[in-house]
CSV table of C-alpha atoms in Angstrom, one decimal:
chain,number,residue,atom,x,y,z
N,1,MET,CA,-3.0,-21.7,52.8
N,2,THR,CA,-5.9,-24.2,52.1
N,3,SER,CA,-9.0,-23.6,54.2
N,4,PRO,CA,-10.0,-26.6,56.4
N,5,VAL,CA,-12.9,-28.8,55.5
N,6,ARG,CA,-15.7,-27.7,57.9
N,7,THR,CA,-18.2,-30.0,59.6
N,8,ARG,CA,-21.1,-28.9,61.8
N,9,THR,CA,-22.4,-31.3,64.5
N,10,THR,CA,-24.1,-31.2,67.9
N,11,VAL,CA,-21.5,-32.9,70.0
N,12,GLY,CA,-17.7,-33.0,69.2
N,13,ILE,CA,-15.8,-35.7,71.0
N,14,VAL,CA,-12.0,-35.8,71.4
N,15,GLY,CA,-11.1,-39.4,72.1
N,16,ALA,CA,-12.6,-42.5,70.4
N,17,GLY,CA,-11.7,-45.1,73.0
N,18,PRO,CA,-14.5,-46.9,74.9
N,19,ALA,CA,-15.7,-43.7,76.7
N,20,GLY,CA,-15.9,-41.6,73.5
N,21,LEU,CA,-17.5,-44.3,71.4
N,22,MET,CA,-20.0,-45.3,74.1
N,23,LEU,CA,-21.1,-41.6,74.4
N,24,ALA,CA,-21.4,-41.3,70.6
N,25,HIS,CA,-23.5,-44.5,70.6
N,26,LEU,CA,-25.8,-43.3,73.4
N,27,LEU,CA,-26.3,-39.9,71.7
N,28,ALA,CA,-27.1,-41.5,68.4
N,29,LEU,CA,-29.9,-43.6,70.2
N,30,ALA,CA,-31.3,-40.2,71.3
N,31,GLY,CA,-31.2,-38.8,67.8
N,32,ILE,CA,-28.2,-36.5,68.6
N,33,ASP,CA,-25.4,-36.4,66.0
N,34,SER,CA,-21.7,-36.3,66.9
N,35,VAL,CA,-18.2,-36.5,65.5
N,36,ALA,CA,-15.4,-38.4,67.4
N,37,VAL,CA,-11.7,-38.0,66.7
N,38,ASP,CA,-8.7,-39.9,68.0
N,39,LEU,CA,-4.9,-39.6,67.5
N,40,ARG,CA,-4.6,-43.4,67.4
N,41,SER,CA,-5.5,-45.6,64.5
N,42,ARG,CA,-8.2,-48.2,65.1
N,43,ARG,CA,-5.7,-50.9,64.8
N,44,GLU,CA,-3.4,-49.3,67.3
N,45,ILE,CA,-6.2,-49.2,69.9
N,46,GLU,CA,-7.2,-52.8,69.2
N,47,GLU,CA,-3.6,-54.0,69.7
N,48,THR,CA,-3.2,-52.2,73.0
N,49,HIS,CA,-3.8,-55.0,75.6
N,50,ARG,CA,-5.8,-53.8,78.6
N,51,ALA,CA,-7.4,-55.9,81.2
N,52,GLY,CA,-11.2,-55.7,81.7
N,53,ILE,CA,-13.4,-56.5,84.7
N,54,LEU,CA,-16.9,-55.2,84.0
N,55,GLU,CA,-19.4,-54.4,86.6
N,56,GLN,CA,-23.0,-55.7,86.1
N,57,ASP,CA,-24.2,-52.2,85.0
N,58,SER,CA,-21.4,-52.0,82.4
N,59,VAL,CA,-22.5,-55.3,81.0
N,60,ARG,CA,-26.1,-54.2,80.9
N,61,LEU,CA,-25.1,-51.0,79.2
N,62,LEU,CA,-23.4,-52.8,76.3
N,63,VAL,CA,-26.1,-55.4,75.9
N,64,ASP,CA,-29.3,-53.3,76.5
N,65,THR,CA,-28.2,-50.4,74.2
N,66,GLY,CA,-27.6,-52.8,71.3
N,67,VAL,CA,-23.8,-52.5,71.2
N,68,SER,CA,-23.2,-56.2,71.3
N,69,ASP,CA,-24.1,-59.3,73.3
N,70,ARG,CA,-20.6,-60.7,72.7
N,71,VAL,CA,-19.7,-59.8,76.3
N,72,LEU,CA,-22.2,-62.5,77.3
N,73,ARG,CA,-21.0,-65.1,74.8
N,74,ASP,CA,-17.3,-64.6,75.0
N,75,GLY,CA,-16.9,-63.1,78.5
N,76,TYR,CA,-16.4,-65.1,81.6
N,77,GLU,CA,-18.8,-64.5,84.5
N,78,HIS,CA,-17.1,-64.4,87.9
N,79,GLU,CA,-19.2,-64.8,91.0
N,80,GLY,CA,-16.4,-64.0,93.4
N,81,ILE,CA,-12.7,-63.4,94.0
N,82,GLU,CA,-10.1,-64.8,96.4
N,83,LEU,CA,-8.2,-62.8,98.9
N,84,ALA,CA,-5.1,-64.8,99.7
N,85,PHE,CA,-3.1,-64.1,102.9
N,86,GLY,CA,-1.7,-65.9,105.9
N,87,GLY,CA,-1.1,-69.1,104.0
N,88,ALA,CA,-4.5,-69.6,102.5
N,89,GLY,CA,-7.2,-68.3,100.2
N,90,HIS,CA,-10.5,-66.7,101.4
N,91,ARG,CA,-13.3,-66.5,98.9
N,92,ILE,CA,-15.6,-63.4,98.6
N,93,ASP,CA,-18.9,-64.8,97.3
N,94,PHE,CA,-20.4,-62.0,95.2
N,95,ARG,CA,-23.5,-63.9,94.2
N,96,GLY,CA,-24.2,-65.1,97.7
N,97,LEU,CA,-23.6,-61.8,99.4
N,98,VAL,CA,-25.2,-59.3,97.0
N,99,GLY,CA,-26.7,-61.3,94.2
N,100,ALA,CA,-24.3,-59.9,91.6
N,101,SER,CA,-21.3,-60.9,89.6
N,102,ALA,CA,-18.5,-59.4,87.5
N,103,GLN,CA,-17.6,-60.2,83.9
N,104,LEU,CA,-14.1,-60.8,82.7
N,105,TYR,CA,-14.0,-59.2,79.3
N,106,PRO,CA,-10.9,-57.3,78.0
N,107,GLN,CA,-11.2,-53.6,77.4
N,108,THR,CA,-9.9,-54.3,73.9
N,109,ASP,CA,-13.0,-56.3,73.1
N,110,VAL,CA,-15.2,-53.5,74.6
N,111,PHE,CA,-13.6,-51.1,72.1
N,112,ILE,CA,-14.0,-53.5,69.2
N,113,ASP,CA,-17.7,-53.9,69.9
N,114,LEU,CA,-18.2,-50.2,70.2
N,115,ALA,CA,-16.2,-49.4,67.1
N,116,ASP,CA,-18.1,-52.0,65.1
N,117,ALA,CA,-21.4,-50.6,66.4
N,118,ARG,CA,-20.5,-47.1,65.3
N,119,GLU,CA,-19.5,-48.3,61.9
N,120,ARG,CA,-22.7,-50.4,61.6
N,121,ASP,CA,-24.8,-47.4,62.5
N,122,GLY,CA,-23.0,-44.9,60.2
N,123,GLY,CA,-21.3,-43.0,63.0
N,124,ASP,CA,-18.7,-40.3,62.2
N,125,VAL,CA,-15.5,-41.5,63.9
N,126,ARG,CA,-12.1,-40.3,62.6
N,127,PHE,CA,-9.1,-42.4,63.7
N,128,GLY,CA,-5.4,-41.6,63.1
N,129,VAL,CA,-5.7,-37.8,63.2
N,130,THR,CA,-2.9,-35.4,64.1
N,131,ASP,CA,-2.4,-31.8,65.2
N,132,VAL,CA,-5.6,-31.8,67.4
N,133,ALA,CA,-6.5,-28.5,69.1
N,134,VAL,CA,-9.7,-27.4,70.7
N,135,HIS,CA,-11.1,-23.8,70.6
N,136,ASP,CA,-13.7,-21.5,72.0
N,137,LEU,CA,-14.6,-23.7,75.0
N,138,THR,CA,-16.8,-21.0,76.6
N,139,GLY,CA,-18.4,-19.8,73.3
N,140,PRO,CA,-21.6,-20.9,71.7
N,141,GLN,CA,-19.8,-23.0,69.1
N,142,PRO,CA,-16.6,-24.7,70.5
N,143,GLY,CA,-14.5,-26.4,67.9
N,144,ILE,CA,-11.9,-29.1,67.1
N,145,THR,CA,-9.2,-28.6,64.5
N,146,PHE,CA,-7.1,-31.5,63.2
N,147,THR,CA,-5.5,-33.1,60.2
N,148,ASP,CA,-7.2,-36.3,59.2
N,149,ALA,CA,-5.5,-39.6,58.4
N,150,ASP,CA,-5.4,-38.5,54.7
N,151,GLY,CA,-3.5,-35.3,55.5
N,152,VAL,CA,-6.5,-33.0,55.0
N,153,ALA,CA,-7.1,-30.1,57.4
N,154,GLN,CA,-10.4,-30.4,59.2
N,155,GLU,CA,-12.5,-28.2,61.5
N,156,VAL,CA,-15.5,-29.5,63.5
N,157,ARG,CA,-17.8,-26.9,65.1
N,158,CYS,CA,-20.3,-28.1,67.7
N,159,ASP,CA,-22.7,-27.0,70.4
N,160,TYR,CA,-20.9,-29.1,73.1
N,161,LEU,CA,-17.4,-30.5,73.2
N,162,VAL,CA,-16.5,-33.6,75.2
N,163,GLY,CA,-12.9,-34.5,76.3
N,164,ALA,CA,-12.7,-38.3,76.5
N,165,ASP,CA,-9.1,-38.3,75.5
N,166,GLY,CA,-7.5,-40.3,78.4
N,167,SER,CA,-5.2,-39.6,81.3
N,168,ARG,CA,-2.9,-37.3,79.2
N,169,SER,CA,-5.9,-35.3,78.1
N,170,LEU,CA,-5.4,-32.3,75.9
N,171,CYS,CA,-8.9,-31.1,76.8
N,172,ARG,CA,-8.3,-31.2,80.5
N,173,ARG,CA,-5.2,-29.0,80.2
N,174,MET,CA,-7.3,-26.4,78.4
N,175,VAL,CA,-9.3,-25.6,81.5
N,176,PRO,CA,-7.8,-22.5,83.1
N,177,GLU,CA,-6.0,-23.1,86.5
N,178,ASP,CA,-8.4,-20.7,88.3
N,179,SER,CA,-11.4,-22.7,87.1
N,180,ARG,CA,-10.3,-26.2,88.2
N,181,ARG,CA,-9.3,-28.1,91.3
N,182,GLN,CA,-7.0,-31.1,91.0
N,183,PHE,CA,-6.6,-33.9,93.5
N,184,PHE,CA,-3.6,-36.2,93.1
N,185,ARG,CA,-1.8,-39.1,94.8
N,186,GLU,CA,1.1,-41.1,93.4
N,187,TYR,CA,1.9,-44.4,94.9
N,188,PRO,CA,5.4,-45.7,95.7
N,189,PHE,CA,4.9,-49.0,93.7
N,190,ALA,CA,3.7,-50.3,90.4
N,191,TRP,CA,2.5,-53.5,88.8
N,192,PHE,CA,4.8,-55.7,86.6
N,193,GLY,CA,2.3,-57.3,84.2
N,194,ILE,CA,2.7,-60.3,82.0
N,195,LEU,CA,0.6,-62.0,79.4
N,196,VAL,CA,1.0,-65.8,79.5
N,197,GLU,CA,0.1,-68.5,77.0
N,198,ALA,CA,-1.2,-71.0,79.6
N,199,PRO,CA,-4.4,-72.4,81.2
N,200,PRO,CA,-5.8,-70.5,84.2
N,201,SER,CA,-3.9,-70.9,87.5
N,202,ALA,CA,-7.2,-70.4,89.4
N,203,PRO,CA,-10.9,-70.3,88.4
N,204,GLU,CA,-11.3,-66.7,89.7
N,205,LEU,CA,-9.1,-63.7,90.4
N,206,VAL,CA,-6.7,-64.2,93.3
N,207,TYR,CA,-5.6,-61.0,95.1
N,208,ASN,CA,-2.5,-62.2,97.0
N,209,HIS,CA,-0.9,-60.5,100.0
N,210,SER,CA,2.6,-61.7,100.9
N,211,GLU,CA,5.8,-60.6,102.7
N,212,ARG,CA,7.4,-60.2,99.3
N,213,GLY,CA,4.6,-58.0,98.0
N,214,PHE,CA,1.3,-58.1,96.2
N,215,ALA,CA,0.5,-60.4,93.3
N,216,LEU,CA,-2.6,-60.9,91.2
N,217,LEU,CA,-3.7,-64.0,89.3
N,218,SER,CA,-6.1,-62.9,86.6
N,219,GLN,CA,-7.5,-64.7,83.6
N,220,ARG,CA,-8.1,-63.7,80.0
N,221,THR,CA,-9.2,-66.8,78.0
N,222,ASP,CA,-8.8,-70.6,78.3
N,223,THR,CA,-5.3,-70.3,76.9
N,224,LEU,CA,-4.2,-66.7,77.7
N,225,GLN,CA,-3.7,-65.3,81.2
N,226,ARG,CA,-2.8,-62.0,82.7
N,227,MET,CA,-0.7,-61.9,85.9
N,228,TYR,CA,0.8,-59.0,87.9
N,229,PHE,CA,3.2,-58.6,90.8
N,230,GLN,CA,4.1,-55.5,92.8
N,231,CYS,CA,7.3,-53.8,91.8
N,232,ASP,CA,9.2,-50.5,92.0
N,233,PRO,CA,7.9,-47.9,89.5
N,234,ALA,CA,11.5,-47.6,88.1
N,235,THR,CA,11.6,-51.3,87.3
N,236,ASP,CA,13.0,-52.0,83.8
N,237,VAL,CA,11.3,-55.0,82.2
N,238,ALA,CA,14.6,-55.8,80.4
N,239,ASP,CA,16.1,-56.8,83.8
N,240,TRP,CA,13.5,-59.6,84.3
N,241,SER,CA,14.0,-62.9,82.5
N,242,ASP,CA,11.1,-65.3,82.2
N,243,ASP,CA,12.7,-67.6,84.8
N,244,ARG,CA,13.1,-64.7,87.3
N,245,ILE,CA,9.5,-63.7,86.8
N,246,TRP,CA,8.2,-67.2,87.4
N,247,GLU,CA,10.4,-67.5,90.5
N,248,GLU,CA,9.1,-64.3,92.0
N,249,LEU,CA,5.4,-64.9,91.2
N,250,GLY,CA,5.7,-68.5,92.4
N,251,ALA,CA,7.2,-67.4,95.7
N,252,ARG,CA,4.4,-64.8,96.3
N,253,VAL,CA,1.4,-67.0,95.5
N,254,GLY,CA,3.0,-70.2,96.8
N,255,ALA,CA,3.2,-68.8,100.3
N,256,ASN,CA,-0.6,-68.9,100.3
N,257,GLY,CA,-1.0,-72.4,98.7
N,258,TYR,CA,-1.4,-71.6,95.0
N,259,THR,CA,0.5,-73.2,92.2
N,260,LEU,CA,1.2,-71.4,88.9
N,261,ARG,CA,0.5,-73.0,85.5
N,262,GLU,CA,3.4,-71.6,83.5
N,263,GLY,CA,3.8,-71.0,79.7
N,264,PRO,CA,5.4,-68.7,77.2
N,265,ILE,CA,5.3,-65.0,78.3
N,266,THR,CA,4.2,-62.9,75.3
N,267,SER,CA,4.2,-59.5,76.9
N,268,LYS,CA,5.8,-57.6,79.8
N,269,SER,CA,5.0,-54.1,81.0
N,270,VAL,CA,5.2,-51.9,84.1
N,271,LEU,CA,2.0,-50.1,85.2
N,272,PRO,CA,2.4,-47.1,87.5
N,273,PHE,CA,-0.2,-46.3,90.2
N,274,ARG,CA,-2.0,-42.9,90.4
N,275,SER,CA,-5.1,-41.5,91.8
N,276,PHE,CA,-6.4,-38.3,90.2
N,277,VAL,CA,-9.6,-36.2,90.0
N,278,GLN,CA,-10.2,-32.9,88.3
N,279,GLU,CA,-13.2,-30.9,89.5
N,280,PRO,CA,-15.5,-29.7,88.1
N,281,MET,CA,-16.0,-31.9,85.1
N,282,ARG,CA,-17.5,-29.1,83.1
N,283,HIS,CA,-15.9,-25.8,81.9
N,284,GLY,CA,-18.2,-23.7,79.7
N,285,ASN,CA,-19.3,-26.0,76.8
N,286,LEU,CA,-16.5,-28.5,77.5
N,287,LEU,CA,-17.2,-31.6,79.5
N,288,LEU,CA,-14.7,-34.2,80.6
N,289,ALA,CA,-15.3,-38.0,80.9
N,290,GLY,CA,-13.4,-41.1,81.9
N,291,ASP,CA,-9.6,-40.9,82.4
N,292,ALA,CA,-9.6,-37.3,81.2
N,293,ALA,CA,-11.3,-36.4,84.4
N,294,HIS,CA,-10.0,-39.0,86.8
N,295,THR,CA,-7.8,-42.1,87.2
N,296,VAL,CA,-7.7,-44.8,89.8
N,297,PRO,CA,-5.3,-47.6,90.8
N,298,PRO,CA,-6.1,-50.8,89.0
N,299,THR,CA,-6.6,-52.8,92.2
N,300,GLY,CA,-10.3,-52.1,92.4
N,301,ALA,CA,-11.0,-52.7,88.7
N,302,LYS,CA,-12.8,-49.4,88.4
N,303,GLY,CA,-11.2,-47.4,85.5
N,304,LEU,CA,-13.2,-48.6,82.5
N,305,ASN,CA,-16.4,-48.9,84.6
N,306,LEU,CA,-16.1,-45.3,85.8
N,307,ALA,CA,-15.6,-44.2,82.2
N,308,LEU,CA,-18.8,-46.0,81.1
N,309,ALA,CA,-20.7,-44.7,84.1
N,310,ASP,CA,-19.6,-41.1,83.3
N,311,VAL,CA,-20.8,-41.2,79.7
N,312,ARG,CA,-24.1,-42.9,80.6
N,313,VAL,CA,-24.8,-39.9,82.9
N,314,LEU,CA,-23.4,-37.4,80.4
N,315,ALA,CA,-25.5,-38.7,77.5
N,316,GLU,CA,-28.6,-38.1,79.7
N,317,GLU,CA,-27.6,-34.6,80.7
N,318,LEU,CA,-26.6,-33.6,77.2
N,319,GLU,CA,-29.9,-34.8,75.8
N,320,ARG,CA,-31.8,-32.8,78.5
N,321,ALA,CA,-29.7,-29.7,77.8
N,322,ILE,CA,-30.2,-30.0,74.0
N,323,ARG,CA,-34.0,-30.7,74.3
N,324,LYS,CA,-34.5,-27.7,76.6
N,325,ASP,CA,-31.9,-25.5,74.9
N,326,ASP,CA,-30.5,-24.8,78.4
N,327,ALA,CA,-26.8,-25.5,78.9
N,328,SER,CA,-27.1,-24.6,82.7
N,329,THR,CA,-28.6,-28.1,83.3
N,330,LEU,CA,-25.1,-29.6,82.5
N,331,ASP,CA,-23.9,-28.5,86.0
N,332,ASP,CA,-25.8,-31.6,87.2
N,333,TYR,CA,-23.3,-33.8,85.3
N,334,THR,CA,-20.4,-32.9,87.6
N,335,THR,CA,-22.6,-33.4,90.7
N,336,ARG,CA,-23.9,-36.8,89.5
N,337,ALA,CA,-20.6,-38.2,88.2
N,338,LEU,CA,-18.4,-37.2,91.1
N,339,GLY,CA,-20.6,-39.0,93.6
N,340,ARG,CA,-19.6,-42.3,92.0
N,341,VAL,CA,-16.0,-41.1,91.2
N,342,TRP,CA,-15.1,-40.5,94.8
N,343,LYS,CA,-16.7,-43.7,96.1
N,344,ALA,CA,-14.5,-45.5,93.5
N,345,GLN,CA,-11.5,-43.6,94.6
N,346,HIS,CA,-12.0,-44.7,98.1
N,347,PHE,CA,-12.5,-48.3,97.2
N,348,SER,CA,-9.5,-48.4,94.9
N,349,TYR,CA,-7.3,-46.8,97.5
N,350,TRP,CA,-8.6,-49.1,100.3
N,351,MET,CA,-8.0,-52.3,98.2
N,352,THR,CA,-4.5,-51.0,97.2
N,353,THR,CA,-3.3,-50.1,100.7
N,354,MET,CA,-4.8,-53.2,102.3
N,355,LEU,CA,-3.1,-55.7,99.9
N,356,HIS,CA,0.3,-54.1,98.9
N,357,ALA,CA,3.6,-54.1,100.8
N,358,LEU,CA,4.0,-50.5,101.9
N,359,PRO,CA,7.5,-48.9,101.9
N,360,ASP,CA,9.0,-48.5,105.4
N,361,ALA,CA,6.2,-50.7,106.9
N,362,THR,CA,6.9,-51.7,110.4
N,363,PRO,CA,6.0,-55.2,111.8
N,364,PHE,CA,3.0,-53.5,113.3
N,365,ASP,CA,1.9,-52.2,109.9
N,366,VAL,CA,2.1,-55.7,108.4
N,367,ARG,CA,0.2,-57.4,111.2
N,368,ARG,CA,-2.4,-54.6,111.0
N,369,GLN,CA,-2.9,-55.4,107.3
N,370,LEU,CA,-3.4,-59.1,108.1
N,371,GLY,CA,-5.9,-58.1,110.8
N,372,GLU,CA,-7.8,-56.0,108.3
N,373,LEU,CA,-7.9,-58.8,105.7
N,374,ALA,CA,-9.1,-61.3,108.4
N,375,LEU,CA,-11.8,-58.8,109.4
N,376,VAL,CA,-13.0,-58.3,105.8
N,377,THR,CA,-13.1,-62.0,105.0
N,378,GLY,CA,-14.3,-63.2,108.4
N,379,SER,CA,-17.2,-60.7,108.6
N,380,GLU,CA,-20.4,-60.9,106.4
N,381,ALA,CA,-20.6,-57.1,106.7
N,382,GLY,CA,-17.0,-56.6,105.5
N,383,SER,CA,-17.3,-59.1,102.7
N,384,THR,CA,-20.6,-57.6,101.6
N,385,TYR,CA,-19.0,-54.1,101.3
N,386,LEU,CA,-16.3,-55.5,99.1
N,387,ALA,CA,-18.7,-57.5,97.0
N,388,GLU,CA,-21.0,-54.5,96.5
N,389,ALA,CA,-18.2,-52.1,95.6
N,390,TYR,CA,-16.5,-54.6,93.3
N,391,THR,CA,-19.6,-55.6,91.3
N,392,GLY,CA,-20.7,-51.9,91.1
N,393,TRP,CA,-23.1,-49.6,92.8
N,394,PRO,CA,-26.4,-49.3,90.9
N,395,ALA,CA,-26.5,-46.0,88.9
N,396,THR,CA,-29.5,-44.8,90.8
N,397,THR,CA,-27.6,-44.7,94.1
N,398,ALA,CA,-24.9,-42.2,92.9
N,399,ARG,CA,-24.8,-39.0,94.9
N,400,SER,CA,-22.3,-36.2,95.1
N,401,THR,CA,-20.0,-35.9,98.1
N,402,ARG,CA,-19.7,-32.2,97.6
């Protein structure tokens, strides 16, 4: 049996999506070497369409660390959103309320910018690997074994190992049950998402509450739009013709005074809803980041932003541990990261339950939702909370809830 090709590095990263690549980039800026691996090819990741609403701090992270300023050139700044209910739209003015905005910039483009930056800077990123396994998580030199894209067996040994390998994380599963706590909620609905070749139906995102269920009008570019409507998690996209989709979306948003600009539908998918957190986010010399540690419903636009916030903190804590040669300082990572994670879990849950049609809802429940929406949009304090949470809490305010 041929011995694997061995590589020694400081930080091994399983997962080369936005979280893993941003971490590798931040570590490189601090003079810390890393190797990142991913089961997917670069092309496969680039062709997976994901929405992207970036908080202000996420935009700053991309620009100020030298990843790219394309987010400013090609992204779309949104200074508010609309909550539509009761027959009309109600604008939440982010800029006026909290002096902030959000940036519409697809996750695919965030990935491309990061992958280009790692290639530009000579980073060691290995896409399209197979047979990934992690080893010796509590030992002084944890490892990653895999077969690379050319079929060659590889072994990476490192001082610290990071699991940034998404919601089906291999690394997360390697933490023993008696060393972790898991918190989980599955929602009784999903989103039916479409990509549409059409001009925008509205200048900003519209979060639509209706008797038929939730709908979201989102934008992508001047000619490509993303739209969603609430559906059963067991929905089969094959059962939905384009005409049926337009009829359903039109009925939901039309009840609140919006008119859709239709066009060819180029993609259809069903997105289930889950909330999940695993604590702690460290086990020995393994650290978890992004969806490997937590997932949120998409209603609050927090998933990608949480992942970027995680690795910003993790890069700081890893640098401190490496400089001091003291791994015990990494306990602060869990404490700092979870403060933001649980605030985002609350915000995402709140937006989700306020806007969606809930199974077995009574007339009282529906009217209570409308009352809550009226309270949020009719109160400066309520609107300010939504604006602050949506555009992102400054990193310096994060505190643990534990």
